[in-house]
């Protein structure tokens, strides 16, 4: 496979952009080698600058649930650009977007649009702090909530101590206010709450984790968090930037039947454009400026082109429930195919999946939290990733990522992925 153009673009990029990329995972550091520079995408396929074609299972890290360059989104954007790009004033489309979100996600009574998932989570915890008058938050090890300072925090040494900065540039002051619990371990949350009585404003969680690979909450875990937060007056925030509109039209909260107080959204909601949103119970959202005193703003928030792309996708999902049935079928067929191949080949593996989210871990142990995810064979994953590329299948370039399926995948594409998986593994075993 010739990737010369990508390689030379990467060399060029490195001289003018840190690490040659605008988001670290794109640099292929976790798998080695040089990243592909993408020129175009259509349906389930992506094309690089050297003209190579790949079936791909990243879907821009989630947004492209209908596949790339879907006609309804193309048309919505083409129609919108005739009217101008940005006004910095309210528009009809923002009303339509808010009404649609509120109707699709029942726990959201009011919603504010922002420009990324990071902005959504940063804003949500500020509002939760303003609402409760408390400073601290709890997050889970291995959950990703964007690159806001408060979330780039690692667990401290003792179970009940404060977190420590996970990146230079994050202050100890900020780290003092973030407590880190263990996913699927309710006792770890209880002990943090007990040691910080009446000081915790919010607990934020990915209800299905996508960012340590796909990791599901064990039965009862989300319900237990709900009860604990209600009892302690803690704002429960579901970060559904990945899972929102993906696992059901009402997100993971609808699929698993647990209602958070606040929800953060992103990815699918922009249909591929830079969009995020946060929303929740009315009394909490009424704290947001200009109605309330918690300040949060955005020059390009609710941008009409971005709203048009997002609305096209959400309207489609809202009126086509069969999309979710199909996504579940795709997931199930993929898992069955993988399991059959893996059993034949005798590879140590664990598959975590729900609906259209999927991770193949190279470990025979169950993966229920970050510690367990770290037990996967990362070196083997790197070789597997490149072998899959050679087979024409483009996976997320890190073991700590979920794959995302789109409805653009036909059964023949799924068979192609399964065959590629088997060939790739045979090659590297
Ligand atoms: C992607 C992601 C974010 C961050 O969104 P950006 O748009 O990249 O800022 C936050 N939370 C979760 C769960 C995500 O998957």
Tab-separated table of C-alpha atoms in Angstrom, residues 361-363 373-382 399:
chain	number	residue	atom	x	y	z
A	361	UNK	CA	-9.403	-6.314	23.797
A	362	UNK	CA	-6.417	-8.639	23.596
A	363	UNK	CA	-6.815	-10.161	27.044
A	373	UNK	CA	-8.358	-2.365	30.148
A	374	UNK	CA	-4.666	-1.752	30.792
A	375	UNK	CA	-4.197	-5.533	30.961
A	376	UNK	CA	-4.771	-5.787	27.211
A	377	UNK	CA	-1.731	-6.564	25.020
A	378	UNK	CA	-0.992	-3.115	23.538
A	379	UNK	CA	1.999	-4.232	21.465
A	380	UNK	CA	-0.095	-6.926	19.837
A	381	UNK	CA	-2.853	-4.374	19.249
A	382	UNK	CA	-0.402	-2.137	17.357
A	399	UNK	CA	-6.764	-0.082	22.144
